[in-house]
PDB file of C-alpha atoms in Angstrom:
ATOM      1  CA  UNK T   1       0.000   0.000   0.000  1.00 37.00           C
ATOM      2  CA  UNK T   2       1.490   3.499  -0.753  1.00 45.00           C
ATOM      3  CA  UNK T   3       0.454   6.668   1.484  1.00 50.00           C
ATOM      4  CA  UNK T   4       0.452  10.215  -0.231  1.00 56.00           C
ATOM      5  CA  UNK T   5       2.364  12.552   1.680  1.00 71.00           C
ATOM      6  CA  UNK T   6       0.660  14.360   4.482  1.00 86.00           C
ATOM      7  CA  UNK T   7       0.953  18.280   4.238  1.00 95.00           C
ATOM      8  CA  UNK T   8       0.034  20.569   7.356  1.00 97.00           C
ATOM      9  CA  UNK T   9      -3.224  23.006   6.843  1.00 98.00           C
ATOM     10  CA  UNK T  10      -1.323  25.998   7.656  1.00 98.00           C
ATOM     11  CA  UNK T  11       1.439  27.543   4.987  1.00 99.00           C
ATOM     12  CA  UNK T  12       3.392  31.067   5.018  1.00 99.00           C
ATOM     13  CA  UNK T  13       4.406  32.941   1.785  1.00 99.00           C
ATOM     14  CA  UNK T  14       7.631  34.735   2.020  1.00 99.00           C
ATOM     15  CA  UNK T  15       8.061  37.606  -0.436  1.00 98.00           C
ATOM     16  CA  UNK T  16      10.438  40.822  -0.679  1.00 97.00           C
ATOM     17  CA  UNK T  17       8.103  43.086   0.968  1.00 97.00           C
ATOM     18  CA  UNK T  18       5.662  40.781   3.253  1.00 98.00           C
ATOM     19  CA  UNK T  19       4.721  37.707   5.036  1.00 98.00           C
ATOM     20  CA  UNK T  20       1.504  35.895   4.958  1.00 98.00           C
ATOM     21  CA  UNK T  21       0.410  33.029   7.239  1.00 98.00           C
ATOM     22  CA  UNK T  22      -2.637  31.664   6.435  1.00 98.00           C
ATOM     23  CA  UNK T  23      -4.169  28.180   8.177  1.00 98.00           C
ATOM     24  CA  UNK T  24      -7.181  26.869   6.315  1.00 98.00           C
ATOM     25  CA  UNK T  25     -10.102  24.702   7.136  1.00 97.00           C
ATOM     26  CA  UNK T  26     -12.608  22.920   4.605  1.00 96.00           C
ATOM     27  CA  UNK T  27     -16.219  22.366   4.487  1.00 91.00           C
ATOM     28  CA  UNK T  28     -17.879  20.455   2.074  1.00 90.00           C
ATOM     29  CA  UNK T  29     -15.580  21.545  -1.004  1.00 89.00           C
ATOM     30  CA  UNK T  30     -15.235  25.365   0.228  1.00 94.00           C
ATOM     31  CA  UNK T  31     -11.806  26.078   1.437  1.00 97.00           C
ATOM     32  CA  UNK T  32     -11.795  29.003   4.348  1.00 97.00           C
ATOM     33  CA  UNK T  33      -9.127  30.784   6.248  1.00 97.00           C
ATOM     34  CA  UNK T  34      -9.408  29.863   9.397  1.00 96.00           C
ATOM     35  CA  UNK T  35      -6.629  32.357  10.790  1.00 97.00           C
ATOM     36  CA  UNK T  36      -4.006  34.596   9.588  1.00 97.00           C
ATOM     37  CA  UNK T  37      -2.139  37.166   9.164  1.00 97.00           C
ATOM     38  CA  UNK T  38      -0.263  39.459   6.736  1.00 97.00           C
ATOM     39  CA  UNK T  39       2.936  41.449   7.759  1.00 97.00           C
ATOM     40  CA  UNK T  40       4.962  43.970   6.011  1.00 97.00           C
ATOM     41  CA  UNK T  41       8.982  43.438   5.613  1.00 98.00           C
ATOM     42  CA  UNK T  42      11.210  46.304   5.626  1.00 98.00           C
ATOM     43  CA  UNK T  43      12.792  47.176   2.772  1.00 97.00           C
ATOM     44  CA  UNK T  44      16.266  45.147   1.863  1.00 98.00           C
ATOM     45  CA  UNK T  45      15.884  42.731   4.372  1.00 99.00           C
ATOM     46  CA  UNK T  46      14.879  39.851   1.277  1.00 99.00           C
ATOM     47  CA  UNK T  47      16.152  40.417  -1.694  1.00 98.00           C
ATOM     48  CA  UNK T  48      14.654  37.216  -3.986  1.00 98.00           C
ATOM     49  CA  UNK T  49      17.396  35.877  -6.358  1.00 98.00           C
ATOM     50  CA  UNK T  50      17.853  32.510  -8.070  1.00 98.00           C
ATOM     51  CA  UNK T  51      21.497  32.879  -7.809  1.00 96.00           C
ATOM     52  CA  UNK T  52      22.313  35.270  -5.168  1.00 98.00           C
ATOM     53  CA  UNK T  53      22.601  35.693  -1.448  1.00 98.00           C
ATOM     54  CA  UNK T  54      18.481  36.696  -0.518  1.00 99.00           C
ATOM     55  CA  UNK T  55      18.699  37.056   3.206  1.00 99.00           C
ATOM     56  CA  UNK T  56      20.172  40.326   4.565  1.00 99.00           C
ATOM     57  CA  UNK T  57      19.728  39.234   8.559  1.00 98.00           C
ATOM     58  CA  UNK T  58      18.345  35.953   9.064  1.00 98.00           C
ATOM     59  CA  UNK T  59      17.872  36.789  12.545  1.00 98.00           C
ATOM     60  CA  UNK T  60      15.536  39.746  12.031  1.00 98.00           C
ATOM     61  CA  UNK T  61      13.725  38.087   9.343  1.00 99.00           C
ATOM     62  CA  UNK T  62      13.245  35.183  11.766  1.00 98.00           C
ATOM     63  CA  UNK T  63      11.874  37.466  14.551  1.00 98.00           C
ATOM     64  CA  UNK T  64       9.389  38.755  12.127  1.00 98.00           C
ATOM     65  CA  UNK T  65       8.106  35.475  10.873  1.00 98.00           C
ATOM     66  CA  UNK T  66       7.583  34.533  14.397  1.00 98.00           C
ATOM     67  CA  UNK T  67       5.582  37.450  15.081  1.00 98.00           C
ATOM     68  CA  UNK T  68       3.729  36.669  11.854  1.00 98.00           C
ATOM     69  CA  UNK T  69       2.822  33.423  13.106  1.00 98.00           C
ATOM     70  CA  UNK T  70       2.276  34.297  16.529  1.00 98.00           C
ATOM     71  CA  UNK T  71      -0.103  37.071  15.431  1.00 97.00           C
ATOM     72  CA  UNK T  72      -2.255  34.845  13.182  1.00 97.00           C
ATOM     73  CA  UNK T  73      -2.153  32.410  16.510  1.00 98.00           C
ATOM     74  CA  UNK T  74      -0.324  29.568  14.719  1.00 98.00           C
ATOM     75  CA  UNK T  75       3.194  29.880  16.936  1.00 96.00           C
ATOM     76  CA  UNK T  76       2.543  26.412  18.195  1.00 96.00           C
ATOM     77  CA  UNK T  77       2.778  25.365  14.643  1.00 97.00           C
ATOM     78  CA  UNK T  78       5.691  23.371  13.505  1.00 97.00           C
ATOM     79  CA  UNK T  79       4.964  21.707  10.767  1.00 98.00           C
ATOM     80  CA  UNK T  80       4.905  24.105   7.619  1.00 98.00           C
ATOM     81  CA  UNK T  81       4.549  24.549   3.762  1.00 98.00           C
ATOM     82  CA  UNK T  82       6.235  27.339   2.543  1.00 98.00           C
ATOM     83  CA  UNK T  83       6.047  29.526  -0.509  1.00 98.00           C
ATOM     84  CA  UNK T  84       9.302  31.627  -1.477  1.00 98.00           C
ATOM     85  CA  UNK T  85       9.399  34.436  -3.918  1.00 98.00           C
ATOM     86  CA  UNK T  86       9.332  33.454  -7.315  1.00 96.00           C
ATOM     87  CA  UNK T  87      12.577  35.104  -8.199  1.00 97.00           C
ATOM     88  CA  UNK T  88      14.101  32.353  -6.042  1.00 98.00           C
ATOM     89  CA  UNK T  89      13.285  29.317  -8.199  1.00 98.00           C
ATOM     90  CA  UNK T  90      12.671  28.580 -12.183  1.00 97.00           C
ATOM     91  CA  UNK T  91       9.505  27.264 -13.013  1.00 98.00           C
ATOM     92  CA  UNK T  92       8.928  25.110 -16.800  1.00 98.00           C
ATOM     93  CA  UNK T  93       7.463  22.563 -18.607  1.00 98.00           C
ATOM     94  CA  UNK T  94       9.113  19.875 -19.965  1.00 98.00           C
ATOM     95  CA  UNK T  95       7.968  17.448 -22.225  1.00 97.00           C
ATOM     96  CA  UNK T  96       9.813  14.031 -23.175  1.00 97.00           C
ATOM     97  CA  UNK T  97      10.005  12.817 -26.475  1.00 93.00           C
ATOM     98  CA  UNK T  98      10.692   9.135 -25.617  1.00 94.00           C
ATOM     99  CA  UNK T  99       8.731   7.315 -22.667  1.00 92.00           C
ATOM    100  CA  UNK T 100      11.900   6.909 -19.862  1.00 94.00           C
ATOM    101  CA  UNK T 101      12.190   2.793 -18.484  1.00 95.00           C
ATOM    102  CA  UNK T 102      12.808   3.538 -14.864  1.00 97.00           C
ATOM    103  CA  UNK T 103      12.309   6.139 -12.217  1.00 96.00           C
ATOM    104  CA  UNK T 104      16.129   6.644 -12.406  1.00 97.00           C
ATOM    105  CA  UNK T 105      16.111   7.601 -16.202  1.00 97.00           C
ATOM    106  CA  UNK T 106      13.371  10.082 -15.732  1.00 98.00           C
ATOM    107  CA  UNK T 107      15.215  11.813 -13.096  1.00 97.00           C
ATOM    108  CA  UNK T 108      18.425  11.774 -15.731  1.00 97.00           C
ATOM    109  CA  UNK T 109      16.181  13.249 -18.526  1.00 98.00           C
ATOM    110  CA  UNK T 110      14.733  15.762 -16.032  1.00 98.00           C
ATOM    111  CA  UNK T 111      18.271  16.452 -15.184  1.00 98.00           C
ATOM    112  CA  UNK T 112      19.365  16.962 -18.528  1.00 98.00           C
ATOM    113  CA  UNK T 113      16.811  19.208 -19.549  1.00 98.00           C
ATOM    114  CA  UNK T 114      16.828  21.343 -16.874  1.00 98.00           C
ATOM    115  CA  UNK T 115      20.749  21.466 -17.366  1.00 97.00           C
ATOM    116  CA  UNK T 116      19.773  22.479 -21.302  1.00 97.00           C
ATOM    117  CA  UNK T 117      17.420  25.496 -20.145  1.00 96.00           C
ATOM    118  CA  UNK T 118      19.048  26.594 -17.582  1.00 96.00           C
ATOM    119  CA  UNK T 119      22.807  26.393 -17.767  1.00 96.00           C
ATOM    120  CA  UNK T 120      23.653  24.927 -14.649  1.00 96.00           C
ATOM    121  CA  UNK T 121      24.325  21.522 -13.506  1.00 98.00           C
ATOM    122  CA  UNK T 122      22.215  19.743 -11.899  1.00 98.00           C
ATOM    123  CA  UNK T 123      23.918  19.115  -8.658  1.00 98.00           C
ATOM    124  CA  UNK T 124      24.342  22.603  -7.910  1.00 98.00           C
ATOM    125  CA  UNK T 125      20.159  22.666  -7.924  1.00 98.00           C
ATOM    126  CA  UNK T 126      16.813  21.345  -6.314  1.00 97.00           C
ATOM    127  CA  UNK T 127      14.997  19.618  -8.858  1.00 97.00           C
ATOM    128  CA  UNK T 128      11.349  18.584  -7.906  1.00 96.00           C
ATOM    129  CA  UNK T 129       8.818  17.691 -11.037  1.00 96.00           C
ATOM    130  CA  UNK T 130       5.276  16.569 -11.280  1.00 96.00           C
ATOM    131  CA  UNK T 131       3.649  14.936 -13.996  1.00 96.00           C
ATOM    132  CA  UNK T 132       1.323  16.828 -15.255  1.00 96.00           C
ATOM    133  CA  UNK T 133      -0.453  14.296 -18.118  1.00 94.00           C
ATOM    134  CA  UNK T 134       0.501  14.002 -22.381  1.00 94.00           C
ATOM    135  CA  UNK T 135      -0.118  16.284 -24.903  1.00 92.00           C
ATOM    136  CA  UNK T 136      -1.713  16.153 -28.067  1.00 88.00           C
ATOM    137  CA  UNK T 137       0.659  13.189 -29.629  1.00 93.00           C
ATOM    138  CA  UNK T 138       0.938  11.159 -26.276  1.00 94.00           C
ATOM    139  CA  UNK T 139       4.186  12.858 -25.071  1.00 96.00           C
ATOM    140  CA  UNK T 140       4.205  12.912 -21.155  1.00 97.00           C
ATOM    141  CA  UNK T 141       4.260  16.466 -19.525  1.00 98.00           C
ATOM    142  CA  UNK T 142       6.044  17.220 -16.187  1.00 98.00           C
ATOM    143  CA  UNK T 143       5.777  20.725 -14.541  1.00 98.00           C
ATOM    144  CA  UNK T 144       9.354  21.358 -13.338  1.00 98.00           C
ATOM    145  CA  UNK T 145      11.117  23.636 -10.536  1.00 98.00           C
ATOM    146  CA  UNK T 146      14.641  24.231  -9.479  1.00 98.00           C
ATOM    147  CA  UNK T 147      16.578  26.375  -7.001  1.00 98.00           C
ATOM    148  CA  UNK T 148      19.792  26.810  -6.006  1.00 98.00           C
ATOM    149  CA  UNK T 149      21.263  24.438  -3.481  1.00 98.00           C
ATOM    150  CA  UNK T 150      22.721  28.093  -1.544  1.00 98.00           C
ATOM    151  CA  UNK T 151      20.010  30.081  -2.066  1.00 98.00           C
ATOM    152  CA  UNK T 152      17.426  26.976  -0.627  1.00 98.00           C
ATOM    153  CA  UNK T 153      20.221  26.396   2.293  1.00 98.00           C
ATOM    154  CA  UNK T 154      19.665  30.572   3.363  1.00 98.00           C
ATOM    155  CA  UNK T 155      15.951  29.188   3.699  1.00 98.00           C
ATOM    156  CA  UNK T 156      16.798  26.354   5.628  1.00 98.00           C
ATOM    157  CA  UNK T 157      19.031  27.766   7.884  1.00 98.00           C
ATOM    158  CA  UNK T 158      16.180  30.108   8.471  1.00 98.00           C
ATOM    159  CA  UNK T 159      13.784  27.530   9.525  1.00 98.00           C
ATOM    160  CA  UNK T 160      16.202  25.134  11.661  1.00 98.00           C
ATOM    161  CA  UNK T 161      16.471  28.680  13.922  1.00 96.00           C
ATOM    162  CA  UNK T 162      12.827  28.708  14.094  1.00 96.00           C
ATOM    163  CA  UNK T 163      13.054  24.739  15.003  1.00 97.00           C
ATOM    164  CA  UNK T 164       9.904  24.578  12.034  1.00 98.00           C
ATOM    165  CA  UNK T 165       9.671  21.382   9.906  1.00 97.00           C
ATOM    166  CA  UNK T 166       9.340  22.103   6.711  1.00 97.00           C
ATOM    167  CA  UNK T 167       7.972  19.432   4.385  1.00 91.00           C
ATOM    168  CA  UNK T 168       6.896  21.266   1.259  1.00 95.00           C
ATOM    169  CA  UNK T 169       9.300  24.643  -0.060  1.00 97.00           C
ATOM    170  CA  UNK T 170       7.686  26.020  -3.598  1.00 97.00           C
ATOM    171  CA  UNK T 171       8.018  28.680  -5.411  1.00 98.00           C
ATOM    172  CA  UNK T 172       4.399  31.717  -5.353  1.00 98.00           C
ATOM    173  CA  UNK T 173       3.768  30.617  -8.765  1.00 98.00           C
ATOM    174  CA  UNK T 174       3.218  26.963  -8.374  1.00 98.00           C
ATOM    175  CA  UNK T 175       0.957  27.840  -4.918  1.00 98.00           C
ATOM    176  CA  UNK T 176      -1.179  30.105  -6.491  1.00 98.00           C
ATOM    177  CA  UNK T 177      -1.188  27.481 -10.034  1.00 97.00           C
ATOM    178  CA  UNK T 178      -2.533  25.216  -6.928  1.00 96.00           C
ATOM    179  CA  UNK T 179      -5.419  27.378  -5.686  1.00 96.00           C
ATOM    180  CA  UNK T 180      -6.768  27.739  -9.191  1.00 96.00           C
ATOM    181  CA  UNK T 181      -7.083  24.525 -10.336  1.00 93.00           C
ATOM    182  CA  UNK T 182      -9.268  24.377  -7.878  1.00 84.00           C
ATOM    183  CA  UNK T 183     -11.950  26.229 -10.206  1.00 74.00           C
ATOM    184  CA  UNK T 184     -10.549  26.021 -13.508  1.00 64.00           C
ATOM    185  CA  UNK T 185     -12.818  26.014 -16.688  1.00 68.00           C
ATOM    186  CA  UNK T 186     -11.313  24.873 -20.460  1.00 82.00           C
ATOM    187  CA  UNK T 187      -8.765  27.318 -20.565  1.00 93.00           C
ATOM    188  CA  UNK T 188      -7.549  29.589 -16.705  1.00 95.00           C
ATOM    189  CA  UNK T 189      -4.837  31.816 -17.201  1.00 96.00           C
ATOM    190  CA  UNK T 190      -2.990  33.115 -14.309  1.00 97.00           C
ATOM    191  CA  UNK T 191      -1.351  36.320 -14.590  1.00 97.00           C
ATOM    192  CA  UNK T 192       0.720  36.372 -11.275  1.00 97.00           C
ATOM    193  CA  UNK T 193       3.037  40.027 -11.399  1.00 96.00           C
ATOM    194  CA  UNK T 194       6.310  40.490  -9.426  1.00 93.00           C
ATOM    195  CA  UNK T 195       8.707  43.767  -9.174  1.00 91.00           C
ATOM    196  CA  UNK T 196      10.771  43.071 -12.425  1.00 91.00           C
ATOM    197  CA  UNK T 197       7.389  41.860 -14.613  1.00 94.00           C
ATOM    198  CA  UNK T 198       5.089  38.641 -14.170  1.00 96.00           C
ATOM    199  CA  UNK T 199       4.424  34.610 -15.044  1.00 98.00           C
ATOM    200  CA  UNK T 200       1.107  33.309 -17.192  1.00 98.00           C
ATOM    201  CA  UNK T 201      -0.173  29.912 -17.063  1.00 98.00           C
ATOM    202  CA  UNK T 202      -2.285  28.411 -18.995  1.00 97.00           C
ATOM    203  CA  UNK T 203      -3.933  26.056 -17.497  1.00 96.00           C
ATOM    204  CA  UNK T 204      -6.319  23.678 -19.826  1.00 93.00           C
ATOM    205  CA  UNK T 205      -8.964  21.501 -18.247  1.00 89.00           C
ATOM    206  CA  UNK T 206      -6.848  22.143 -14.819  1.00 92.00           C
ATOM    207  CA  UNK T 207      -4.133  20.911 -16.042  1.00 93.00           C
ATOM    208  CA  UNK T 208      -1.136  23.533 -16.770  1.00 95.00           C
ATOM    209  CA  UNK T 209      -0.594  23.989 -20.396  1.00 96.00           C
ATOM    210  CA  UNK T 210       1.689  26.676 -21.406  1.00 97.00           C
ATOM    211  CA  UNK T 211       3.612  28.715 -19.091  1.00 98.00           C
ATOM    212  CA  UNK T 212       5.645  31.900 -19.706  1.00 97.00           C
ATOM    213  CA  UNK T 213       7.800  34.172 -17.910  1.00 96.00           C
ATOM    214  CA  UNK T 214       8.029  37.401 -18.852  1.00 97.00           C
ATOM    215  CA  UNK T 215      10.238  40.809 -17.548  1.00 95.00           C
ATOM    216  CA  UNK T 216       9.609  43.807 -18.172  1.00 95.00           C
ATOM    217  CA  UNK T 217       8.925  47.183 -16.871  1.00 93.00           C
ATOM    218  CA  UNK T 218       5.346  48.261 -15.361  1.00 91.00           C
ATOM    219  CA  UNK T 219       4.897  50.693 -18.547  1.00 92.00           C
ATOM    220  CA  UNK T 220       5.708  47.872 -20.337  1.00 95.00           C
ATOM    221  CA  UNK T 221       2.918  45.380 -18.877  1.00 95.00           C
ATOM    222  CA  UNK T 222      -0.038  46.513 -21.584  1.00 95.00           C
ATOM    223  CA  UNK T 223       1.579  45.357 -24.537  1.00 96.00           C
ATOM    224  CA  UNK T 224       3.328  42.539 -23.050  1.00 97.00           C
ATOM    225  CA  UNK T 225      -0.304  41.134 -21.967  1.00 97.00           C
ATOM    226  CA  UNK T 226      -1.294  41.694 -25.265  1.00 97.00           C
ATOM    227  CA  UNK T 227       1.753  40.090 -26.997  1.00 97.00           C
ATOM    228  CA  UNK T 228       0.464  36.711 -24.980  1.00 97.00           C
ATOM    229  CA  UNK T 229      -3.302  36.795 -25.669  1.00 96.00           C
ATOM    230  CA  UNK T 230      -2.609  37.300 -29.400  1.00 96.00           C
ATOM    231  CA  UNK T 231      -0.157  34.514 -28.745  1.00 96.00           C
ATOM    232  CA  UNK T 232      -2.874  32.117 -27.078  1.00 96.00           C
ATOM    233  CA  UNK T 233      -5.529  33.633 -29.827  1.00 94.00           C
ATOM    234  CA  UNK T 234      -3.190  32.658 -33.109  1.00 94.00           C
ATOM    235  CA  UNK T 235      -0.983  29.553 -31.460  1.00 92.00           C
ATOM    236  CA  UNK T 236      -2.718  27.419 -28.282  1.00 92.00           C
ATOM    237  CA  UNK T 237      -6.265  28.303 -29.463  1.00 89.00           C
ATOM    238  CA  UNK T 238      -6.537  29.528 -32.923  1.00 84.00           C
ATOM    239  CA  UNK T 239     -10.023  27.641 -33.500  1.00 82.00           C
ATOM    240  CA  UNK T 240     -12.028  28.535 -30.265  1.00 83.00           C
ATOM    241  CA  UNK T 241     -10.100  31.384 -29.039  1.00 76.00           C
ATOM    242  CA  UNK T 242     -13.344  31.808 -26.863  1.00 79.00           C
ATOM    243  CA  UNK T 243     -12.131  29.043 -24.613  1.00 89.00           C
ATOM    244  CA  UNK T 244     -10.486  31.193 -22.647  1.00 93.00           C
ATOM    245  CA  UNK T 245     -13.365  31.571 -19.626  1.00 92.00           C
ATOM    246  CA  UNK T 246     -11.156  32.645 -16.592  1.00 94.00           C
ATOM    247  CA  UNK T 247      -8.538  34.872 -14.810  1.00 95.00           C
ATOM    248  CA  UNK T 248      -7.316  34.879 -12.269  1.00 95.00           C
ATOM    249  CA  UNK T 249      -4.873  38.130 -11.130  1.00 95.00           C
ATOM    250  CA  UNK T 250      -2.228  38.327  -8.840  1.00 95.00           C
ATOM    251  CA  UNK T 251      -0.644  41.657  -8.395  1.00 90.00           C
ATOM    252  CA  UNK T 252      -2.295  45.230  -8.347  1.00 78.00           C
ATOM    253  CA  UNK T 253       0.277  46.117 -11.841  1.00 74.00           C
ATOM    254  CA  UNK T 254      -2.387  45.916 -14.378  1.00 81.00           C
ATOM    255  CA  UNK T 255      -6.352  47.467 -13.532  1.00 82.00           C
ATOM    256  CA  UNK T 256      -9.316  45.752 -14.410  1.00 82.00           C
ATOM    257  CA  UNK T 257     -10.475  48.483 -16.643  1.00 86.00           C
ATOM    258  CA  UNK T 258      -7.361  48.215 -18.941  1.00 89.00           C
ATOM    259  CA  UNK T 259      -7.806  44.637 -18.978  1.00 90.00           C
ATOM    260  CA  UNK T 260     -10.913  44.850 -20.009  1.00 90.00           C
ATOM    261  CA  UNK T 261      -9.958  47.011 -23.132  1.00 92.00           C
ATOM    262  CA  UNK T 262      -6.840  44.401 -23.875  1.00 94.00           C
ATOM    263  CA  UNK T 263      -9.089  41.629 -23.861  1.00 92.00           C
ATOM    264  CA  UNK T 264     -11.775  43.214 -26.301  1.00 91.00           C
ATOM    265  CA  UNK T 265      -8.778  44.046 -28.655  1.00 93.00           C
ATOM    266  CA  UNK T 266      -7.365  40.210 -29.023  1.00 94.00           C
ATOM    267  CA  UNK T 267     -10.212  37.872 -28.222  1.00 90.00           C
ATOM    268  CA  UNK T 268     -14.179  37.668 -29.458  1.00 78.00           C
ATOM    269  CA  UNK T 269     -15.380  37.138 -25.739  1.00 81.00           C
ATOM    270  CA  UNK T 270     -14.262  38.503 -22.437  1.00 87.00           C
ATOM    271  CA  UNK T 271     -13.251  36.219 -19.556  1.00 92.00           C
ATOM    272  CA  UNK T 272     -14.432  36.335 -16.082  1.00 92.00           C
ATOM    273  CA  UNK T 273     -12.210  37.825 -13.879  1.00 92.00           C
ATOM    274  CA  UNK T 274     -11.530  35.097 -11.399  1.00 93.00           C
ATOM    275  CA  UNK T 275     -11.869  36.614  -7.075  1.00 92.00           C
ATOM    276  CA  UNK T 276     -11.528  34.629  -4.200  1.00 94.00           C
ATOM    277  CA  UNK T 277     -15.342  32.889  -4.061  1.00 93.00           C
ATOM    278  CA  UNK T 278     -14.521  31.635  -7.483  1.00 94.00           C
ATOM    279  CA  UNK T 279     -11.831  29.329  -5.974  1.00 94.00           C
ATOM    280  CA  UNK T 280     -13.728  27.908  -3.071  1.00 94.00           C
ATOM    281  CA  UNK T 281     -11.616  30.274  -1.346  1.00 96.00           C
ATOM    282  CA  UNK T 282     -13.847  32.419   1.409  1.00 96.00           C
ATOM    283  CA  UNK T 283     -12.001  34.771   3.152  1.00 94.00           C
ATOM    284  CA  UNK T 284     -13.659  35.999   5.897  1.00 87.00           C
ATOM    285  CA  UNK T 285     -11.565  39.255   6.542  1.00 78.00           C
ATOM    286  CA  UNK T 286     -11.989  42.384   4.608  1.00 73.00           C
ATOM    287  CA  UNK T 287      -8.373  43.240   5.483  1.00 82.00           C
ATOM    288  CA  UNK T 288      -6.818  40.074   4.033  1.00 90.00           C
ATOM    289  CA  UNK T 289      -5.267  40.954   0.314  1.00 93.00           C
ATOM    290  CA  UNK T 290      -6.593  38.024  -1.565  1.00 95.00           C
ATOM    291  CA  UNK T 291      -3.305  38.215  -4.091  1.00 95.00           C
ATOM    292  CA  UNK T 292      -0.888  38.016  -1.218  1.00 97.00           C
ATOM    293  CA  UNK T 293      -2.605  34.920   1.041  1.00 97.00           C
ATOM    294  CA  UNK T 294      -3.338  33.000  -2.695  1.00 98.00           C
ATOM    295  CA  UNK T 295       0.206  31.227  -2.989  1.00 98.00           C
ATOM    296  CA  UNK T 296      -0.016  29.924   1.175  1.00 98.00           C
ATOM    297  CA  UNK T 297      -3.664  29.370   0.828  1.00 98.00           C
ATOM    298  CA  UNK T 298      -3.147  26.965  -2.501  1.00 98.00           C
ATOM    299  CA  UNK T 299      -0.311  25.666  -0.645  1.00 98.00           C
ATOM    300  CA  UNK T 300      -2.050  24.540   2.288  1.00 98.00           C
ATOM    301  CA  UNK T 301      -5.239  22.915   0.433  1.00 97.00           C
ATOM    302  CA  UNK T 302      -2.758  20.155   0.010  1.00 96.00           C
ATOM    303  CA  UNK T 303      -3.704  18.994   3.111  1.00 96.00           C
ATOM    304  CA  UNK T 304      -6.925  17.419   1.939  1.00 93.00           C
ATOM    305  CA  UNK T 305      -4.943  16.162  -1.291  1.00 84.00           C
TER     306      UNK T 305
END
């Protein structure tokens, strides 16, 4: 008999500028924060990098997770999930051309490929993967993340001074990919923004399709959001471009109104723009940023599988 692992209800996001702890509880097939809090970091204390040092005093940053915790009335917690800052980790899909014959050779090929799009070797990197299904001609799928064996070990060290146990470290992205499969239609796109630009995910059927990261500058966000809707419209969906139903937006870069007018330029029907209900998310606070608790709270519905 195999047993799935078993992932604690309560998960913290770390970003540059804030912490959110969020523990959930589920009735029926709603999803609801039970407690939490949000906290604001001061400024240079993280600095998210894939390849550089991202913790300027882990002992102040450790104080003010604790008080995070403690304030959301989770500091008897000690079992966590954590989200880190997307900057932190890469995030693709890979697909195989050639079905591997063991567990070994998939991790090789995973390896290799990672090696290929990144340009660094493997052992110097994390490598966790999912399998995520086949495309179109059979090929399997496997959604992909890596981080640096330094920059994870800053994290680490971080937690071991907090005595935590940390079973599950992703990066935002793949939390708040989590909470929305939750809800997804045909075709979900995440738009999930960051200082230096923002990811998109397709995700098809709740199933991530196509995933892009993109930097730019916030003047720049318009036309880049454009650029990949007349992508989706003429390459992933050039037959029913109306398949697109959902969105779901993390980040405050990029009004609804504008949207709105993007959307009416590229596609024949206008999605629904995706809030916290929509997810089976309530959140019973009206001081609780949805965008900043999504990544934790998507994180923690792993509990329940």
């Amino acid at each position: 008999m195999f047993f799935r692992p078993s992932y604690p209800k309560n998960a913290i996001s770390i970003e540059r500028e804030y912490l959110a702890a969020v523990e959930l509880q589920k009735r029926s097939s709603t999803y609801s924060i039970n407690k939490a809090s949000i906290a604001n970091l001061p400024e240079g204390l993280l600095t998210p990098s894939f390849s550089e040092k991202n913790i300027a005093d882990i002992e102040e940053l450790a104080h003010l997770v604790q008080e995070a915790v403690q304030n959301a009335d989770l500091r008897r917690q000690k079992r966590w999930s954590v989200a880190l800052p997307d900057e932190t980790a890469q995030t693709i899909i890979i697909t195989l051309e050639t079905e591997p014959k063991s567990q070994k050779e998939l991790y090789e090929v995973l390896d290799w490929k990672v090696e290929k799009t990144l340009g660094i070797p493997a052992e110097q990197l994390r490598i966790a993967h999912e399998n995520i299904g086949t495309d179109d001609s059979g090929k399997k799928r496997y959604i992909v993340t890596a981080i640096n064996l330094s920059v994870l070990e800053e994290y680490e060290n971080l937690f071991e001074q907090m005595r935590w146990h940390v079973g599950l470290i992703l990066p935002r992205l793949v939390g708040e990919i989590k909470l929305l499969t939750k809800a997804s239609e045909a075709d979900s796109l995440l738009l999930s923004f960051r200082r230096e630009g923002f990811s998109a995910v397709l995700l098809r059927n709740s199933i991530p399709f196509f995933l892009r990261s993109v930097v730019c500058e916030e003047r720049e966000t318009d036309d880049e959001i454009y650029r990949l809707l007349m992508f989706y419209k003429e390459r992933l969906s050039p037959e029913t471009p109306e398949s697109l139903k959902s969105i779901m937006i993390i980040g405050r870069q990029v009004e609804t109104k504008r949207l709105s007018k993007i959307l009416n330029e590229t596609l024949t029907t206008e999605p629904k723009i995706l809030i916290s209900n929509d997810l089976m998310l309530d959140i019973p606070s009206i001081n609780l940023d949805f965008f900043k608790i999504a990544a934790p709270a998507g994180i923690a519905t792993l509990a329940w599988g």
